[in-house]
C-alpha cells in the first residue's frame, strides 16, 4: 500500500470538510449524557436511583389484555408506544457498543450502559416468554397515541398488545430479538453469567421462531395497521434472519449458525449491497460483524461478507470512485426520510468497529482509486460525531444538554409537558395540545437526547412540530454510545 497516497487522501478529506479538521469535544461528557438519555425513555416502575427525575412510573398495566406483565422496556422516541422491532435493534447496538468498546469506558459509564441494556432485555425476555407459540411485538396503538399529546404517566389511551402466534410469521422482529438477546448475553457473560445464559437460551428460541415461520410481522392482517407505516420492515425480513444467526454464531461459536450464514447467504440476500444500516436494514452491520472471522484468518468461506463490508466502506468515502453516500454541505451523512441522525450515528459506529478489526491485522481497503486505512475510517467517523456535537454550520449541538447551544423544543411528550412532579393534575389526551403548539422551550431537559437533525442543506429550525428533525429516538443514541466510548479514549484517532 502506498502510505503517502493514504496521507494525501486524508488531506483531501479535511479540505472538503475544513470545519472538521481540528475539532475535539468532551467526548466523555457526551458519552455520559448519551447513556443517561435512556433513563428518560423508560417505561414501567422506575427505580430509586432514576436520574431523570422529572419522569415517573408509567405503563404499569401493560399486557393486561393477555393477563400477562409486559411492563418495562423503552418508548422508542417522543411518543408512548413500545415498538418491539426498534427496541430490539436499540438493544443489539447498545450491547455491541459494550462488546467492542466497553473496555474503553470508565467503570461508572460501563455500569450505566449495562443497566440500560438490562432495562431492555428484561422486557424482551417477557416478549419471548411464550415461545415457541407466541411472541409479543408491540404495546400501544400508535394511531391513537399519536393523536394525543400526553405524558406517559397520564396515558389513558388503549394499551393494545400486538402479538404474533405460530404459525404466523414475525421473522424480522423475532430475528432482531434473537440478535439483541445473543449480543446482550455476550455483554453480560463476565459480570452475570447466569443472566447471560438466560439471554442466550431465549435468543435461540426467538431465532427458531423467526426461521420456522418465515415472513414479516406486518404480513399479519390483524396487526398490520398497528405497526405500519411506523415500523414496517420495508426492506424485507431476510436480513434479520442472517443478523440473528450471526449474533448467535458470535455468542455460541456453534458451527450450526456458521453453516446457516454460509448456506443461506445468497437465498436471503446477503450479497445485496445496500448502503445503509439501521433498524430496518441490517446488511452493512451484518457484513461488518461476520467479517471479523475472515479478518482474523479463520473462516475464508465468509469472504463474500468481507467483500461486501469493504464495498460499503468505500461508498462512505467522498473521494472514492464508488462513493454513493450523500453528505450535506457541512459534511453530515444524509439520507432522506427523516430522523437522519440515525444514519450518521450507525455509520460512525460500524466504521469504528470495522477500523478496529482491520487495524488488528494492519489491513486496508482497496477502493479502486484509493486505499482506505483504519485511520481514514476513524477520521470519517469522528467527523460525524463532531458534527452532532456542534461542528456544523449552525454551531448547534444536536445533543440536548451538551454545550450551551442545543435544541430547546424537541418533539417529545414527556419533555414538553409539565413534569408530573411539578404538576400532578391529570393532563388528558387533547389537553396537551397547548404545550405541543407552544413556542416556549420544553420545561424538562431530556439530557443526552439526539434529535433527528437538519435537512440536506444543514438547516435546522428548533420546531417541536417538525418531528422528522426534532424527535429523538433510542436507535439514534444506541450506536452513538459506542462511537463516543471509542472517541473518549481516543480523541485524536490514528
PDB file of C-alpha atoms in Angstrom, residues 132-299:
ATOM      1  CA  UNK A 132     -42.464 -21.362  20.777  1.00  0.00           C
ATOM      2  CA  UNK A 133     -46.112 -20.402  20.294  1.00  0.00           C
ATOM      3  CA  UNK A 134     -46.267 -16.611  20.639  1.00  0.00           C
ATOM      4  CA  UNK A 135     -44.101 -13.504  20.502  1.00  0.00           C
ATOM      5  CA  UNK A 136     -45.248 -10.094  21.733  1.00  0.00           C
ATOM      6  CA  UNK A 137     -44.142  -7.412  19.268  1.00  0.00           C
ATOM      7  CA  UNK A 138     -45.652  -4.138  20.471  1.00  0.00           C
ATOM      8  CA  UNK A 139     -47.605  -2.407  23.243  1.00  0.00           C
ATOM      9  CA  UNK A 140     -49.688   0.655  22.448  1.00  0.00           C
ATOM     10  CA  UNK A 141     -51.820   1.674  19.474  1.00  0.00           C
ATOM     11  CA  UNK A 142     -49.727   4.258  17.626  1.00  0.00           C
ATOM     12  CA  UNK A 143     -52.649   5.655  15.671  1.00  0.00           C
ATOM     13  CA  UNK A 144     -54.444   6.545  18.893  1.00  0.00           C
ATOM     14  CA  UNK A 145     -51.295   7.506  20.763  1.00  0.00           C
ATOM     15  CA  UNK A 146     -50.172   9.878  18.037  1.00  0.00           C
ATOM     16  CA  UNK A 147     -53.497  11.696  18.152  1.00  0.00           C
ATOM     17  CA  UNK A 148     -52.726  12.688  21.757  1.00  0.00           C
ATOM     18  CA  UNK A 149     -50.074  14.868  23.336  1.00  0.00           C
ATOM     19  CA  UNK A 150     -49.921  13.245  26.732  1.00  0.00           C
ATOM     20  CA  UNK A 151     -47.364  12.430  29.409  1.00  0.00           C
ATOM     21  CA  UNK A 152     -46.573   8.709  29.680  1.00  0.00           C
ATOM     22  CA  UNK A 153     -47.566   8.920  33.350  1.00  0.00           C
ATOM     23  CA  UNK A 154     -51.076  10.076  32.296  1.00  0.00           C
ATOM     24  CA  UNK A 155     -51.697   7.613  29.472  1.00  0.00           C
ATOM     25  CA  UNK A 156     -55.378   6.789  29.120  1.00  0.00           C
ATOM     26  CA  UNK A 157     -55.152   5.584  25.527  1.00  0.00           C
ATOM     27  CA  UNK A 158     -55.595   1.945  24.557  1.00  0.00           C
ATOM     28  CA  UNK A 159     -52.538  -0.069  25.534  1.00  0.00           C
ATOM     29  CA  UNK A 160     -53.230  -2.559  22.801  1.00  0.00           C
ATOM     30  CA  UNK A 161     -50.925  -5.569  22.827  1.00  0.00           C
ATOM     31  CA  UNK A 162     -49.792  -6.832  19.436  1.00  0.00           C
ATOM     32  CA  UNK A 163     -48.790 -10.494  19.385  1.00  0.00           C
ATOM     33  CA  UNK A 164     -47.942 -12.992  16.659  1.00  0.00           C
ATOM     34  CA  UNK A 165     -48.950 -16.605  17.182  1.00  0.00           C
ATOM     35  CA  UNK A 166     -47.384 -19.562  15.364  1.00  0.00           C
ATOM     36  CA  UNK A 167     -47.529 -20.432  12.522  1.00  0.00           C
ATOM     37  CA  UNK A 168     -47.905 -16.775  11.559  1.00  0.00           C
ATOM     38  CA  UNK A 169     -44.629 -15.049  10.673  1.00  0.00           C
ATOM     39  CA  UNK A 170     -42.565 -12.492  12.562  1.00  0.00           C
ATOM     40  CA  UNK A 171     -39.081 -13.203  11.227  1.00  0.00           C
ATOM     41  CA  UNK A 172     -37.990  -9.566  11.362  1.00  0.00           C
ATOM     42  CA  UNK A 173     -38.933  -8.855  14.978  1.00  0.00           C
ATOM     43  CA  UNK A 174     -38.034 -12.343  16.218  1.00  0.00           C
ATOM     44  CA  UNK A 175     -34.731 -12.298  14.306  1.00  0.00           C
ATOM     45  CA  UNK A 176     -33.788  -8.901  15.717  1.00  0.00           C
ATOM     46  CA  UNK A 177     -34.854 -10.001  19.191  1.00  0.00           C
ATOM     47  CA  UNK A 178     -32.615 -13.047  18.829  1.00  0.00           C
ATOM     48  CA  UNK A 179     -29.746 -10.748  17.855  1.00  0.00           C
ATOM     49  CA  UNK A 180     -30.431  -8.449  20.822  1.00  0.00           C
ATOM     50  CA  UNK A 181     -30.539 -11.272  23.356  1.00  0.00           C
ATOM     51  CA  UNK A 182     -27.486 -13.020  21.899  1.00  0.00           C
ATOM     52  CA  UNK A 183     -25.417  -9.825  21.800  1.00  0.00           C
ATOM     53  CA  UNK A 184     -26.508  -8.960  25.336  1.00  0.00           C
ATOM     54  CA  UNK A 185     -25.562 -12.445  26.524  1.00  0.00           C
ATOM     55  CA  UNK A 186     -22.002 -11.677  25.437  1.00  0.00           C
ATOM     56  CA  UNK A 187     -22.067  -8.309  27.195  1.00  0.00           C
ATOM     57  CA  UNK A 188     -23.225  -9.923  30.475  1.00  0.00           C
ATOM     58  CA  UNK A 189     -21.061 -13.033  30.264  1.00  0.00           C
ATOM     59  CA  UNK A 190     -18.365 -11.940  32.705  1.00  0.00           C
ATOM     60  CA  UNK A 191     -20.457  -9.865  35.115  1.00  0.00           C
ATOM     61  CA  UNK A 192     -23.592 -12.034  35.379  1.00  0.00           C
ATOM     62  CA  UNK A 193     -23.111 -15.468  33.792  1.00  0.00           C
ATOM     63  CA  UNK A 194     -26.484 -16.768  34.972  1.00  0.00           C
ATOM     64  CA  UNK A 195     -28.359 -13.912  33.326  1.00  0.00           C
ATOM     65  CA  UNK A 196     -26.155 -14.325  30.252  1.00  0.00           C
ATOM     66  CA  UNK A 197     -27.218 -17.967  29.961  1.00  0.00           C
ATOM     67  CA  UNK A 198     -30.886 -16.990  30.253  1.00  0.00           C
ATOM     68  CA  UNK A 199     -30.489 -14.433  27.484  1.00  0.00           C
ATOM     69  CA  UNK A 200     -28.785 -16.948  25.205  1.00  0.00           C
ATOM     70  CA  UNK A 201     -31.388 -19.670  25.737  1.00  0.00           C
ATOM     71  CA  UNK A 202     -34.138 -17.245  24.815  1.00  0.00           C
ATOM     72  CA  UNK A 203     -32.180 -15.902  21.852  1.00  0.00           C
ATOM     73  CA  UNK A 204     -32.083 -19.436  20.436  1.00  0.00           C
ATOM     74  CA  UNK A 205     -35.854 -19.797  20.903  1.00  0.00           C
ATOM     75  CA  UNK A 206     -36.510 -16.446  19.231  1.00  0.00           C
ATOM     76  CA  UNK A 207     -34.342 -17.390  16.264  1.00  0.00           C
ATOM     77  CA  UNK A 208     -36.095 -20.719  15.864  1.00  0.00           C
ATOM     78  CA  UNK A 209     -39.453 -18.933  15.708  1.00  0.00           C
ATOM     79  CA  UNK A 210     -38.055 -16.457  13.170  1.00  0.00           C
ATOM     80  CA  UNK A 211     -36.657 -19.196  10.949  1.00  0.00           C
ATOM     81  CA  UNK A 212     -39.514 -21.674  11.255  1.00  0.00           C
ATOM     82  CA  UNK A 213     -42.252 -19.186  10.324  1.00  0.00           C
ATOM     83  CA  UNK A 214     -40.680 -17.021   7.681  1.00  0.00           C
ATOM     84  CA  UNK A 215     -42.202 -13.695   6.750  1.00  0.00           C
ATOM     85  CA  UNK A 216     -42.574 -10.150   8.024  1.00  0.00           C
ATOM     86  CA  UNK A 217     -44.642  -9.427  11.102  1.00  0.00           C
ATOM     87  CA  UNK A 218     -46.548  -6.801   9.131  1.00  0.00           C
ATOM     88  CA  UNK A 219     -47.801  -9.619   6.863  1.00  0.00           C
ATOM     89  CA  UNK A 220     -50.303 -10.416   9.614  1.00  0.00           C
ATOM     90  CA  UNK A 221     -53.509  -8.557   8.841  1.00  0.00           C
ATOM     91  CA  UNK A 222     -54.548  -8.379  12.494  1.00  0.00           C
ATOM     92  CA  UNK A 223     -51.568  -6.214  13.448  1.00  0.00           C
ATOM     93  CA  UNK A 224     -50.624  -4.501  10.182  1.00  0.00           C
ATOM     94  CA  UNK A 225     -52.495  -1.273  10.888  1.00  0.00           C
ATOM     95  CA  UNK A 226     -50.808  -1.001  14.267  1.00  0.00           C
ATOM     96  CA  UNK A 227     -47.235  -1.388  13.049  1.00  0.00           C
ATOM     97  CA  UNK A 228     -47.397   0.237   9.611  1.00  0.00           C
ATOM     98  CA  UNK A 229     -46.361   2.742   8.440  1.00  0.00           C
ATOM     99  CA  UNK A 230     -44.361   3.308  11.619  1.00  0.00           C
ATOM    100  CA  UNK A 231     -42.122   0.248  11.824  1.00  0.00           C
ATOM    101  CA  UNK A 232     -42.951  -1.952   8.871  1.00  0.00           C
ATOM    102  CA  UNK A 233     -39.919  -3.867   7.671  1.00  0.00           C
ATOM    103  CA  UNK A 234     -39.761  -2.140   4.304  1.00  0.00           C
ATOM    104  CA  UNK A 235     -36.558  -3.935   3.288  1.00  0.00           C
ATOM    105  CA  UNK A 236     -37.755  -7.462   4.000  1.00  0.00           C
ATOM    106  CA  UNK A 237     -37.187  -9.904   6.825  1.00  0.00           C
ATOM    107  CA  UNK A 238     -34.308 -11.853   5.289  1.00  0.00           C
ATOM    108  CA  UNK A 239     -31.537  -9.689   6.708  1.00  0.00           C
ATOM    109  CA  UNK A 240     -32.845 -10.182  10.253  1.00  0.00           C
ATOM    110  CA  UNK A 241     -32.542 -13.962   9.842  1.00  0.00           C
ATOM    111  CA  UNK A 242     -28.881 -13.651   8.881  1.00  0.00           C
ATOM    112  CA  UNK A 243     -28.303 -10.973  11.531  1.00  0.00           C
ATOM    113  CA  UNK A 244     -29.803 -13.160  14.254  1.00  0.00           C
ATOM    114  CA  UNK A 245     -27.770 -16.164  13.106  1.00  0.00           C
ATOM    115  CA  UNK A 246     -24.588 -14.073  13.016  1.00  0.00           C
ATOM    116  CA  UNK A 247     -25.025 -12.942  16.602  1.00  0.00           C
ATOM    117  CA  UNK A 248     -25.809 -16.474  17.724  1.00  0.00           C
ATOM    118  CA  UNK A 249     -22.653 -17.633  15.964  1.00  0.00           C
ATOM    119  CA  UNK A 250     -20.670 -14.979  17.845  1.00  0.00           C
ATOM    120  CA  UNK A 251     -22.319 -15.841  21.160  1.00  0.00           C
ATOM    121  CA  UNK A 252     -22.052 -19.630  20.897  1.00  0.00           C
ATOM    122  CA  UNK A 253     -19.276 -20.348  18.373  1.00  0.00           C
ATOM    123  CA  UNK A 254     -21.637 -23.108  17.247  1.00  0.00           C
ATOM    124  CA  UNK A 255     -20.959 -24.197  13.664  1.00  0.00           C
ATOM    125  CA  UNK A 256     -24.705 -24.649  13.161  1.00  0.00           C
ATOM    126  CA  UNK A 257     -25.018 -20.876  12.841  1.00  0.00           C
ATOM    127  CA  UNK A 258     -21.873 -20.613  10.742  1.00  0.00           C
ATOM    128  CA  UNK A 259     -23.366 -23.145   8.331  1.00  0.00           C
ATOM    129  CA  UNK A 260     -26.637 -21.202   8.323  1.00  0.00           C
ATOM    130  CA  UNK A 261     -24.870 -17.979   7.359  1.00  0.00           C
ATOM    131  CA  UNK A 262     -22.883 -19.772   4.657  1.00  0.00           C
ATOM    132  CA  UNK A 263     -25.715 -21.792   3.144  1.00  0.00           C
ATOM    133  CA  UNK A 264     -28.462 -19.177   3.349  1.00  0.00           C
ATOM    134  CA  UNK A 265     -26.425 -16.130   2.407  1.00  0.00           C
ATOM    135  CA  UNK A 266     -27.401 -15.965  -1.245  1.00  0.00           C
ATOM    136  CA  UNK A 267     -31.037 -17.003  -0.826  1.00  0.00           C
ATOM    137  CA  UNK A 268     -31.516 -14.443   1.947  1.00  0.00           C
ATOM    138  CA  UNK A 269     -29.815 -11.624   0.048  1.00  0.00           C
ATOM    139  CA  UNK A 270     -26.504 -11.362   1.902  1.00  0.00           C
ATOM    140  CA  UNK A 271     -24.794 -10.176  -1.280  1.00  0.00           C
ATOM    141  CA  UNK A 272     -27.155  -7.240  -1.663  1.00  0.00           C
ATOM    142  CA  UNK A 273     -25.010  -4.134  -1.405  1.00  0.00           C
ATOM    143  CA  UNK A 274     -27.453  -1.850   0.353  1.00  0.00           C
ATOM    144  CA  UNK A 275     -25.766   1.299   1.566  1.00  0.00           C
ATOM    145  CA  UNK A 276     -27.355   1.741   4.959  1.00  0.00           C
ATOM    146  CA  UNK A 277     -27.511   0.300   8.429  1.00  0.00           C
ATOM    147  CA  UNK A 278     -30.410   0.824  10.807  1.00  0.00           C
ATOM    148  CA  UNK A 279     -33.438  -0.725  12.471  1.00  0.00           C
ATOM    149  CA  UNK A 280     -34.895  -1.673   9.077  1.00  0.00           C
ATOM    150  CA  UNK A 281     -31.801  -2.832   7.233  1.00  0.00           C
ATOM    151  CA  UNK A 282     -29.035  -4.864   8.809  1.00  0.00           C
ATOM    152  CA  UNK A 283     -26.901  -5.675   5.754  1.00  0.00           C
ATOM    153  CA  UNK A 284     -23.973  -3.325   6.425  1.00  0.00           C
ATOM    154  CA  UNK A 285     -23.798  -4.255  10.111  1.00  0.00           C
ATOM    155  CA  UNK A 286     -24.152  -7.933   9.278  1.00  0.00           C
ATOM    156  CA  UNK A 287     -21.257  -7.782   6.839  1.00  0.00           C
ATOM    157  CA  UNK A 288     -19.021  -5.987   9.343  1.00  0.00           C
ATOM    158  CA  UNK A 289     -19.897  -8.406  12.149  1.00  0.00           C
ATOM    159  CA  UNK A 290     -19.306 -11.526  10.071  1.00  0.00           C
ATOM    160  CA  UNK A 291     -16.104 -10.123   8.568  1.00  0.00           C
ATOM    161  CA  UNK A 292     -14.308 -10.372  11.887  1.00  0.00           C
ATOM    162  CA  UNK A 293     -13.904 -14.123  11.436  1.00  0.00           C
ATOM    163  CA  UNK A 294     -12.471 -13.581   7.946  1.00  0.00           C
ATOM    164  CA  UNK A 295     -10.080 -10.831   9.026  1.00  0.00           C
ATOM    165  CA  UNK A 296      -8.795 -12.961  11.869  1.00  0.00           C
ATOM    166  CA  UNK A 297      -7.968 -15.590   9.261  1.00  0.00           C
ATOM    167  CA  UNK A 298     -10.152 -18.395  10.496  1.00  0.00           C
ATOM    168  CA  UNK A 299     -13.134 -18.587   8.146  1.00  0.00           C
TER     169      UNK A 299
END
